[in-house]
CSV table of N, CA and C in Angstrom, one decimal:
chain,number,residue,atom,x,y,z
D,1,MET,N,1.0,-1.3,-0.4
D,1,MET,CA,-0.3,0.1,-0.2
D,1,MET,C,1.0,1.3,-0.4
D,2,SER,N,0.7,2.1,-0.9
D,2,SER,CA,1.5,3.4,-0.7
D,2,SER,C,1.1,4.7,0.2
D,3,ASN,N,1.9,5.6,0.2
D,3,ASN,CA,1.6,6.5,1.5
D,3,ASN,C,1.2,7.6,0.7
D,4,THR,N,1.2,7.4,-0.5
D,4,THR,CA,0.2,8.8,-1.1
D,4,THR,C,-0.7,9.7,-0.3
D,5,ALA,N,-0.6,10.7,-0.8
D,5,ALA,CA,-2.2,11.5,-0.6
D,5,ALA,C,-3.1,11.3,-1.5
D,6,ASP,N,-3.3,10.9,-1.9
D,6,ASP,CA,-4.8,10.3,-3.0
D,6,ASP,C,-4.7,9.4,-2.3
D,7,SER,N,-3.9,8.4,-1.8
D,7,SER,CA,-4.7,6.7,-1.5
D,7,SER,C,-5.0,7.0,0.3
D,8,ALA,N,-4.6,8.4,0.8
D,8,ALA,CA,-5.0,8.3,2.5
D,8,ALA,C,-6.5,8.1,2.5
D,9,TYR,N,-7.3,7.5,3.8
D,9,TYR,CA,-7.8,7.2,4.1
D,9,TYR,C,-8.3,7.9,5.0
D,10,GLU,N,-9.7,8.5,4.7
D,10,GLU,CA,-10.2,10.0,5.3
D,10,GLU,C,-11.6,9.8,6.2
D,11,GLY,N,-11.7,8.7,6.5
D,11,GLY,CA,-12.7,8.4,6.9
D,11,GLY,C,-14.9,8.8,6.4
D,12,PHE,N,-15.4,9.3,7.4
D,12,PHE,CA,-16.7,9.0,6.5
D,12,PHE,C,-16.8,10.2,6.2
D,13,SER,N,-17.5,11.7,5.5
D,13,SER,CA,-17.7,12.4,5.7
D,13,SER,C,-19.2,12.9,6.9
D,14,ALA,N,-18.9,14.0,6.6
D,14,ALA,CA,-19.5,14.5,7.8
D,14,ALA,C,-21.7,14.5,7.9
D,15,GLU,N,-21.4,14.2,6.7
D,15,GLU,CA,-23.2,13.9,6.2
D,15,GLU,C,-22.8,12.6,6.5
D,16,GLU,N,-22.5,11.3,6.3
D,16,GLU,CA,-22.2,10.1,6.2
D,16,GLU,C,-22.6,9.7,7.7
D,17,ARG,N,-21.5,10.7,8.4
D,17,ARG,CA,-21.2,10.8,10.0
D,17,ARG,C,-23.1,10.4,10.3
D,18,ALA,N,-23.4,12.2,10.2
D,18,ALA,CA,-24.9,12.4,10.5
D,18,ALA,C,-26.0,11.2,10.2
D,19,ALA,N,-25.8,10.5,9.2
D,19,ALA,CA,-26.9,9.4,8.6
D,19,ALA,C,-26.7,8.3,9.2
D,20,MET,N,-25.8,7.6,10.2
D,20,MET,CA,-25.0,7.3,11.3
D,20,MET,C,-25.6,7.5,12.5
D,21,LYS,N,-25.7,8.4,12.6
D,21,LYS,CA,-26.4,9.2,13.9
D,21,LYS,C,-27.4,8.8,13.8
D,22,ASP,N,-27.4,9.2,12.5
D,22,ASP,CA,-29.8,9.0,12.3
D,22,ASP,C,-30.2,7.6,12.9
D,23,HIS,N,-30.0,6.8,11.6
D,23,HIS,CA,-30.2,5.8,12.1
D,23,HIS,C,-30.0,4.9,13.8
D,24,ALA,N,-29.3,5.2,14.3
D,24,ALA,CA,-28.7,4.6,15.2
D,24,ALA,C,-29.9,5.4,16.4
D,25,GLN,N,-30.1,6.8,17.2
D,25,GLN,CA,-31.1,7.3,17.1
D,25,GLN,C,-33.0,6.5,16.8
D,26,GLU,N,-32.6,6.3,15.6
D,26,GLU,CA,-33.7,5.5,15.0
D,26,GLU,C,-34.2,3.9,15.4
D,27,MET,N,-32.9,3.2,15.9
D,27,MET,CA,-33.0,2.0,16.1
D,27,MET,C,-33.6,2.4,17.0
D,28,LYS,N,-32.7,2.8,18.2
D,28,LYS,CA,-33.2,3.2,19.8
D,28,LYS,C,-34.5,3.5,20.4
D,29,LYS,N,-34.6,4.7,19.3
D,29,LYS,CA,-36.3,5.1,19.3
D,29,LYS,C,-37.0,3.9,19.4
D,30,ALA,N,-37.1,2.9,18.1
D,30,ALA,CA,-38.2,1.9,17.9
D,30,ALA,C,-38.5,1.3,19.2
D,31,SER,N,-37.2,0.2,19.6
D,31,SER,CA,-37.0,-0.2,20.3
D,31,SER,C,-37.3,-0.5,22.2
D,32,ARG,N,-37.8,1.4,22.0
D,32,ARG,CA,-38.6,1.7,23.4
D,32,ARG,C,-40.1,1.6,23.3
D,33,ARG,N,-40.8,1.8,22.0
D,33,ARG,CA,-42.1,2.5,21.7
D,33,ARG,C,-42.8,1.3,21.7
D,34,GLY,N,-44.0,1.9,22.1
D,34,GLY,CA,-45.3,0.1,23.0
D,34,GLY,C,-45.4,-0.6,22.0
D,35,SER,N,-46.9,-0.7,22.1
D,35,SER,CA,-47.5,-1.7,20.7
D,35,SER,C,-46.7,-1.4,19.0
D,36,LYS,N,-46.9,-2.7,18.0
D,36,LYS,CA,-47.2,-2.4,16.7
D,36,LYS,C,-47.5,-1.0,16.3
D,37,ALA,N,-49.1,-0.6,16.9
D,37,ALA,CA,-49.6,-0.1,16.1
D,37,ALA,C,-49.0,1.4,16.4
D,38,ASP,N,-48.4,1.6,17.9
D,38,ASP,CA,-47.9,2.4,17.9
D,38,ASP,C,-47.0,2.9,17.4
D,39,LYS,N,-46.1,1.0,16.9
D,39,LYS,CA,-44.7,1.6,16.2
D,39,LYS,C,-44.9,2.3,14.7
D,40,ALA,N,-45.8,1.7,14.4
D,40,ALA,CA,-46.4,1.9,13.1
D,40,ALA,C,-46.3,3.5,12.8
D,41,ALA,N,-47.2,3.9,13.7
D,41,ALA,CA,-47.8,5.4,13.7
D,41,ALA,C,-47.3,6.3,13.8
D,42,GLU,N,-46.2,6.3,15.0
D,42,GLU,CA,-45.2,6.9,15.2
D,42,GLU,C,-44.1,7.6,14.2
D,43,ALA,N,-43.7,5.8,13.6
D,43,ALA,CA,-42.3,5.9,12.7
D,43,ALA,C,-43.7,7.1,11.5
D,44,ALA,N,-44.2,6.4,11.4
D,44,ALA,CA,-45.3,7.4,9.7
D,44,ALA,C,-45.1,9.3,10.3
D,45,ARG,N,-45.6,9.6,11.9
D,45,ARG,CA,-44.9,10.9,12.6
D,45,ARG,C,-43.7,11.4,12.1
D,46,ASP,N,-42.6,10.5,12.1
D,46,ASP,CA,-41.5,11.1,12.0
D,46,ASP,C,-41.2,11.1,10.5
D,47,VAL,N,-41.9,10.2,10.2
D,47,VAL,CA,-41.2,10.6,7.9
D,47,VAL,C,-42.0,11.8,7.8
D,48,LEU,N,-43.2,12.4,9.0
D,48,LEU,CA,-44.2,13.7,7.7
D,48,LEU,C,-42.7,14.6,8.5
D,49,ALA,N,-43.0,14.1,9.5
D,49,ALA,CA,-41.9,15.6,10.4
D,49,ALA,C,-40.6,15.5,10.0
D,50,LYS,N,-40.1,14.7,9.3
D,50,LYS,CA,-38.4,14.5,8.5
D,50,LYS,C,-38.9,15.6,7.2
D,51,ILE,N,-40.1,14.9,6.7
D,51,ILE,CA,-39.8,15.8,5.3
D,51,ILE,C,-40.3,17.0,5.2
D,52,ALA,N,-41.3,17.5,6.2
D,52,ALA,CA,-41.5,18.6,7.0
D,52,ALA,C,-40.4,19.7,7.0
D,53,GLU,N,-38.6,18.7,7.6
D,53,GLU,CA,-37.4,19.9,7.6
D,53,GLU,C,-37.2,19.7,6.5
D,54,MET,N,-37.2,19.3,5.2
D,54,MET,CA,-36.5,19.8,4.3
D,54,MET,C,-36.4,20.7,4.2
D,55,GLY,N,-35.8,21.2,3.6
D,55,GLY,CA,-36.1,22.6,1.9
D,55,GLY,C,-36.5,22.6,0.6
D,56,ASN,N,-37.1,23.6,0.4
D,56,ASN,CA,-38.5,23.9,0.1
D,56,ASN,C,-38.1,22.3,-1.3
D,57,SER,N,-36.7,23.0,-2.2
D,57,SER,CA,-37.7,22.0,-3.1
D,57,SER,C,-37.5,20.7,-2.7
D,58,ASP,N,-36.4,20.4,-1.9
D,58,ASP,CA,-36.4,18.3,-1.3
D,58,ASP,C,-38.0,18.6,-0.5
D,59,ARG,N,-37.9,19.4,0.2
D,59,ARG,CA,-39.6,18.9,0.9
D,59,ARG,C,-40.9,18.8,0.2
D,60,VAL,N,-41.0,19.6,-1.4
D,60,VAL,CA,-42.6,19.7,-1.7
D,60,VAL,C,-42.0,18.5,-3.2
D,61,MET,N,-40.9,17.8,-3.1
D,61,MET,CA,-40.6,16.1,-3.5
D,61,MET,C,-41.2,15.3,-3.1
D,62,ALA,N,-40.6,15.3,-1.9
D,62,ALA,CA,-40.7,14.0,-0.8
D,62,ALA,C,-42.1,14.3,-0.4
D,63,GLU,N,-43.0,15.5,-0.3
D,63,GLU,CA,-44.5,15.4,0.7
D,63,GLU,C,-44.9,14.4,-1.1
D,64,ARG,N,-44.7,14.9,-2.0
D,64,ARG,CA,-45.5,14.3,-3.6
D,64,ARG,C,-44.6,12.5,-3.5
D,65,VAL,N,-43.7,12.6,-3.7
D,65,VAL,CA,-43.2,11.2,-3.5
D,65,VAL,C,-43.9,10.5,-2.5
D,66,HIS,N,-44.3,10.7,-1.1
D,66,HIS,CA,-44.8,10.0,0.0
D,66,HIS,C,-46.4,9.9,-0.5
D,67,ALA,N,-46.7,11.4,-0.6
D,67,ALA,CA,-48.9,10.6,-1.9
D,67,ALA,C,-48.8,9.7,-2.4
D,68,VAL,N,-47.3,9.5,-3.7
D,68,VAL,CA,-47.7,8.4,-4.1
D,68,VAL,C,-47.1,7.1,-3.8
D,69,ILE,N,-46.5,7.2,-3.1
D,69,ILE,CA,-46.3,5.9,-2.5
D,69,ILE,C,-47.4,5.8,-1.3
D,70,THR,N,-47.8,6.3,-0.8
D,70,THR,CA,-48.7,5.5,0.4
D,70,THR,C,-49.9,5.7,-1.0
D,71,ALA,N,-50.1,5.6,-1.2
D,71,ALA,CA,-51.5,5.7,-2.3
D,71,ALA,C,-51.0,4.8,-3.4
D,72,ASN,N,-50.3,4.2,-3.5
D,72,ASN,CA,-49.9,3.6,-4.7
D,72,ASN,C,-49.4,1.7,-4.4
D,73,ALA,N,-48.7,1.7,-2.6
D,73,ALA,CA,-48.5,0.9,-2.3
D,73,ALA,C,-48.9,0.7,-0.4
D,74,PRO,N,-50.3,0.9,-0.3
D,74,PRO,CA,-50.9,0.9,1.1
D,74,PRO,C,-50.4,0.2,2.0
D,75,THR,N,-49.5,-1.5,1.2
D,75,THR,CA,-48.9,-2.4,2.5
D,75,THR,C,-47.2,-1.8,2.8
D,76,LEU,N,-46.8,-0.7,2.1
D,76,LEU,CA,-45.5,-0.7,2.2
D,76,LEU,C,-46.1,1.1,3.8
D,77,ALA,N,-45.0,0.3,4.7
D,77,ALA,CA,-45.2,1.5,6.1
D,77,ALA,C,-44.3,1.9,5.6
D,78,PRO,N,-44.3,3.4,6.1
D,78,PRO,CA,-43.2,4.7,5.8
D,78,PRO,C,-42.6,4.4,7.4
D,79,LYS,N,-41.3,5.1,7.7
D,79,LYS,CA,-40.4,4.8,8.6
D,79,LYS,C,-39.1,5.8,8.2
D,80,LEU,N,-38.1,5.5,9.3
D,80,LEU,CA,-36.9,6.8,9.0
D,80,LEU,C,-35.7,5.5,9.0
D,81,TRP,N,-35.3,6.0,7.3
D,81,TRP,CA,-33.9,5.1,7.9
D,81,TRP,C,-33.1,5.9,7.0
D,82,TYR,N,-31.6,6.1,8.2
D,82,TYR,CA,-30.7,6.8,8.0
D,82,TYR,C,-31.1,8.4,7.7
D,83,GLY,N,-32.5,8.7,8.4
D,83,GLY,CA,-32.5,9.6,8.6
D,83,GLY,C,-33.4,10.5,7.4
D,84,MET,N,-33.6,9.6,6.7
D,84,MET,CA,-34.7,10.0,5.2
D,84,MET,C,-36.2,8.9,5.2
D,85,PRO,N,-37.1,9.5,4.9
D,85,PRO,CA,-38.2,8.6,4.5
D,85,PRO,C,-38.2,7.5,3.3
D,86,ALA,N,-38.8,6.1,4.5
D,86,ALA,CA,-38.4,5.0,3.7
D,86,ALA,C,-39.6,4.2,3.9
D,87,TYR,N,-39.8,3.4,3.5
D,87,TYR,CA,-41.6,2.6,2.7
D,87,TYR,C,-40.8,1.4,3.0
D,88,ALA,N,-41.0,0.2,3.9
D,88,ALA,CA,-41.0,-0.6,4.4
D,88,ALA,C,-42.0,-1.8,4.4
D,89,LEU,N,-41.9,-3.5,3.9
D,89,LEU,CA,-42.4,-4.1,3.8
D,89,LEU,C,-41.7,-5.6,5.3
D,90,ASP,N,-42.9,-6.3,5.9
D,90,ASP,CA,-42.6,-6.3,6.9
D,90,ASP,C,-41.0,-6.3,7.9
D,91,GLY,N,-41.0,-4.7,7.7
D,91,GLY,CA,-39.4,-4.6,8.3
D,91,GLY,C,-39.0,-4.2,7.4
D,92,LYS,N,-38.6,-4.9,6.0
D,92,LYS,CA,-37.8,-4.7,5.2
D,92,LYS,C,-37.3,-3.7,4.5
D,93,ILE,N,-37.0,-2.8,5.1
D,93,ILE,CA,-36.7,-1.2,3.4
D,93,ILE,C,-36.8,-1.3,2.2
D,94,VAL,N,-37.9,-1.3,0.9
D,94,VAL,CA,-38.4,-1.4,0.1
D,94,VAL,C,-37.5,-0.4,-0.3
D,95,CYS,N,-38.3,0.8,-0.3
D,95,CYS,CA,-37.8,2.3,-1.3
D,95,CYS,C,-37.1,3.2,-0.4
D,96,HIS,N,-36.3,4.2,-1.1
D,96,HIS,CA,-36.5,5.0,-0.2
D,96,HIS,C,-36.3,6.2,-0.4
D,97,PHE,N,-36.2,8.1,0.0
D,97,PHE,CA,-36.1,9.0,-0.9
D,97,PHE,C,-34.6,9.6,0.0
D,98,GLN,N,-34.3,9.7,-1.0
D,98,GLN,CA,-33.1,11.2,-1.1
D,98,GLN,C,-32.7,11.8,-1.1
D,99,PRO,N,-33.2,13.0,0.0
D,99,PRO,CA,-33.0,14.4,-0.7
D,99,PRO,C,-31.8,14.8,-1.2
D,100,ALA,N,-31.6,15.9,-1.7
D,100,ALA,CA,-30.5,15.8,-2.3
D,100,ALA,C,-29.9,16.7,-1.6
D,101,GLU,N,-30.5,18.3,-0.4
D,101,GLU,CA,-29.3,18.5,0.7
D,101,GLU,C,-28.6,17.4,1.4
D,102,LYS,N,-29.4,15.6,1.7
D,102,LYS,CA,-28.7,14.5,2.9
D,102,LYS,C,-27.1,14.3,3.2
D,103,PHE,N,-26.6,14.0,1.3
D,103,PHE,CA,-25.5,14.1,0.9
D,103,PHE,C,-24.6,15.8,-0.1
D,104,LYS,N,-25.0,16.5,0.5
D,104,LYS,CA,-25.1,17.7,-0.9
D,104,LYS,C,-24.8,17.5,-1.9
D,105,THR,N,-25.6,16.6,-3.0
D,105,THR,CA,-25.3,15.9,-4.2
D,105,THR,C,-26.7,17.0,-5.4
D,106,ARG,N,-26.8,17.1,-7.0
D,106,ARG,CA,-26.9,17.7,-7.3
D,106,ARG,C,-28.5,17.5,-7.3
D,107,TYR,N,-28.9,16.5,-7.0
D,107,TYR,CA,-30.6,15.8,-7.4
D,107,TYR,C,-30.7,14.8,-6.0
D,108,ALA,N,-32.0,14.8,-5.6
D,108,ALA,CA,-33.2,13.9,-4.9
D,108,ALA,C,-32.8,12.6,-5.5
D,109,THR,N,-32.5,11.3,-4.8
D,109,THR,CA,-32.7,10.1,-5.6
D,109,THR,C,-34.1,9.4,-5.1
D,110,LEU,N,-35.0,8.5,-6.1
D,110,LEU,CA,-35.4,7.1,-5.3
D,110,LEU,C,-35.2,6.4,-5.7
D,111,GLY,N,-34.6,5.2,-3.8
D,111,GLY,CA,-33.7,3.8,-4.2
D,111,GLY,C,-34.6,3.4,-3.7
D,112,PHE,N,-34.3,1.8,-4.5
D,112,PHE,CA,-35.0,0.2,-4.0
D,112,PHE,C,-33.8,-0.4,-3.6
D,113,SER,N,-34.1,-1.4,-2.3
D,113,SER,CA,-33.2,-2.4,-2.1
D,113,SER,C,-34.0,-3.4,-2.1
D,114,ASP,N,-32.8,-4.2,-2.0
D,114,ASP,CA,-32.9,-5.7,-2.3
D,114,ASP,C,-35.0,-6.4,-2.7
D,115,PRO,N,-35.2,-6.4,-1.5
D,115,PRO,CA,-36.6,-6.8,-1.0
D,115,PRO,C,-37.8,-6.3,-2.7
D,116,ALA,N,-37.1,-5.7,-3.5
D,116,ALA,CA,-38.2,-4.6,-4.0
D,116,ALA,C,-37.6,-5.8,-5.3
D,117,THR,N,-39.3,-6.2,-5.7
D,117,THR,CA,-38.9,-7.1,-7.4
D,117,THR,C,-38.6,-6.1,-8.6
D,118,LEU,N,-38.1,-5.9,-8.6
D,118,LEU,CA,-37.7,-4.8,-9.9
D,118,LEU,C,-37.3,-5.2,-11.3
D,119,ASP,N,-36.9,-6.9,-11.1
D,119,ASP,CA,-35.7,-7.2,-11.5
D,119,ASP,C,-36.4,-7.4,-12.6
D,120,GLU,N,-35.4,-7.1,-14.0
D,120,GLU,CA,-35.5,-7.7,-15.0
D,120,GLU,C,-34.4,-7.9,-16.3
D,121,GLY,N,-34.6,-9.0,-16.0
D,121,GLY,CA,-33.2,-9.6,-16.2
D,121,GLY,C,-32.2,-9.3,-16.3
D,122,PRO,N,-30.5,-9.8,-16.4
D,122,PRO,CA,-29.5,-9.5,-15.6
D,122,PRO,C,-28.9,-8.6,-15.0
D,123,MET,N,-29.9,-7.3,-15.4
D,123,MET,CA,-29.1,-5.6,-14.8
D,123,MET,C,-30.9,-5.1,-14.9
D,124,TRP,N,-30.5,-4.5,-13.9
D,124,TRP,CA,-32.0,-3.2,-13.5
D,124,TRP,C,-31.3,-1.9,-12.4
D,125,ALA,N,-32.8,-1.0,-12.8
D,125,ALA,CA,-32.2,-0.2,-11.8
D,125,ALA,C,-32.9,0.0,-10.5
D,126,VAL,N,-31.5,0.8,-9.5
D,126,VAL,CA,-32.2,0.2,-8.3
D,126,VAL,C,-32.5,1.7,-7.8
D,127,ALA,N,-31.8,2.9,-8.3
D,127,ALA,CA,-32.0,4.2,-8.0
D,127,ALA,C,-32.6,5.2,-9.2
D,128,PHE,N,-33.5,6.3,-9.5
D,128,PHE,CA,-33.6,6.9,-9.9
D,128,PHE,C,-32.8,8.0,-9.5
D,129,ALA,N,-33.0,9.3,-10.1
D,129,ALA,CA,-32.8,10.9,-9.8
D,129,ALA,C,-33.9,11.4,-10.2
D,130,LEU,N,-34.4,12.2,-9.0
D,130,LEU,CA,-35.6,13.2,-9.2
D,130,LEU,C,-35.7,14.7,-9.8
D,131,THR,N,-35.7,14.8,-11.0
D,131,THR,CA,-35.0,16.8,-10.5
D,131,THR,C,-36.4,17.7,-10.6
D,132,GLU,N,-37.3,16.5,-11.1
D,132,GLU,CA,-38.8,17.0,-10.9
D,132,GLU,C,-39.8,16.0,-11.1
D,133,LEU,N,-41.5,16.5,-10.4
D,133,LEU,CA,-42.5,15.8,-10.5
D,133,LEU,C,-43.2,15.9,-10.6
D,134,THR,N,-43.1,15.8,-12.3
D,134,THR,CA,-44.4,15.3,-13.6
D,134,THR,C,-45.4,14.3,-13.4
D,135,PRO,N,-46.2,14.4,-14.4
D,135,PRO,CA,-47.5,13.8,-13.8
D,135,PRO,C,-47.0,12.4,-14.6
D,136,GLU,N,-45.6,12.2,-14.8
D,136,GLU,CA,-45.6,11.6,-16.2
D,136,GLU,C,-44.5,10.9,-14.8
D,137,VAL,N,-43.7,11.7,-14.3
D,137,VAL,CA,-42.8,10.9,-12.6
D,137,VAL,C,-43.8,10.3,-12.1
D,138,GLU,N,-44.2,10.7,-11.7
D,138,GLU,CA,-45.4,9.9,-10.1
D,138,GLU,C,-46.2,9.0,-10.8
D,139,ALA,N,-46.5,9.1,-12.6
D,139,ALA,CA,-46.8,7.6,-12.7
D,139,ALA,C,-45.9,6.5,-13.2
D,140,ARG,N,-45.2,7.0,-13.3
D,140,ARG,CA,-43.2,6.1,-12.8
D,140,ARG,C,-43.5,5.6,-11.9
D,141,ILE,N,-43.0,6.5,-10.6
D,141,ILE,CA,-43.4,5.9,-9.1
D,141,ILE,C,-44.2,5.2,-8.3
D,142,ALA,N,-45.3,5.2,-8.9
D,142,ALA,CA,-46.7,4.3,-9.0
D,142,ALA,C,-46.6,2.8,-9.2
D,143,GLU,N,-46.2,3.0,-10.9
D,143,GLU,CA,-45.2,1.6,-11.5
D,143,GLU,C,-44.8,1.1,-10.6
D,144,LEU,N,-43.3,1.8,-10.3
D,144,LEU,CA,-42.1,1.1,-9.2
D,144,LEU,C,-42.5,0.4,-8.7
D,145,VAL,N,-43.7,1.4,-7.7
D,145,VAL,CA,-43.3,0.5,-6.2
D,145,VAL,C,-44.5,-0.2,-5.9
D,146,LYS,N,-45.6,-0.5,-7.2
D,146,LYS,CA,-46.5,-1.6,-7.5
D,146,LYS,C,-45.6,-2.8,-7.8
D,147,LYS,N,-44.9,-2.6,-8.4
D,147,LYS,CA,-43.7,-3.5,-9.0
D,147,LYS,C,-43.4,-4.1,-7.1
D,148,ALA,N,-43.0,-3.9,-6.8
D,148,ALA,CA,-41.6,-3.2,-6.0
D,148,ALA,C,-42.5,-4.5,-5.0
D,149,VAL,N,-43.7,-4.5,-4.5
D,149,VAL,CA,-44.3,-5.2,-3.6
D,149,VAL,C,-45.7,-6.3,-4.3
D,150,SER,N,-45.0,-6.4,-5.7
D,150,SER,CA,-46.0,-7.5,-5.5
D,150,SER,C,-45.4,-9.2,-6.6
C-alpha cells in the first residue's frame, strides 16, 4: 500500500456520520415504543416530520413521493432510514427518498433495496434521479412501487 496523499483514507464524511447517528437514534427510539400499532403510527409521524424539516425543493418532492407511494403501495409502512423517508414491507426497507441536501448532491433520488422485485433480466436500475415531479414521473413512481411489492 502506498503512502501517497491520494490514497490516504479520510474516513466518513460529515454527512455520512450524521446519517449513521440518525440511524442509531431511529433504532433506539423504535426499541422503546409500545405496541406494533403505536410503533407504526409514530414511525409515520416521524417521516412526515422529517419531510417538513427539508428545504423547499426537497420537501415538495418528498411530499409528492410520499403521497404517491402511500396511495399506490399501501402495504408499505413509512419509517425513517438513516434519517431519510423510507417505506418498508414486513420490516424490510423496500424504497427510500434521499433528498439532495442530505449528501449535498445535485439531485434527490428514489432508491430501491433488495426486497423490491424490480428485476428485469440480468440488470436493472435500483435508484432514480429526481429533478422534478411531473405527472409522468409520478406515474412511473406509482408503477415502480406497485411492482416492488408484487
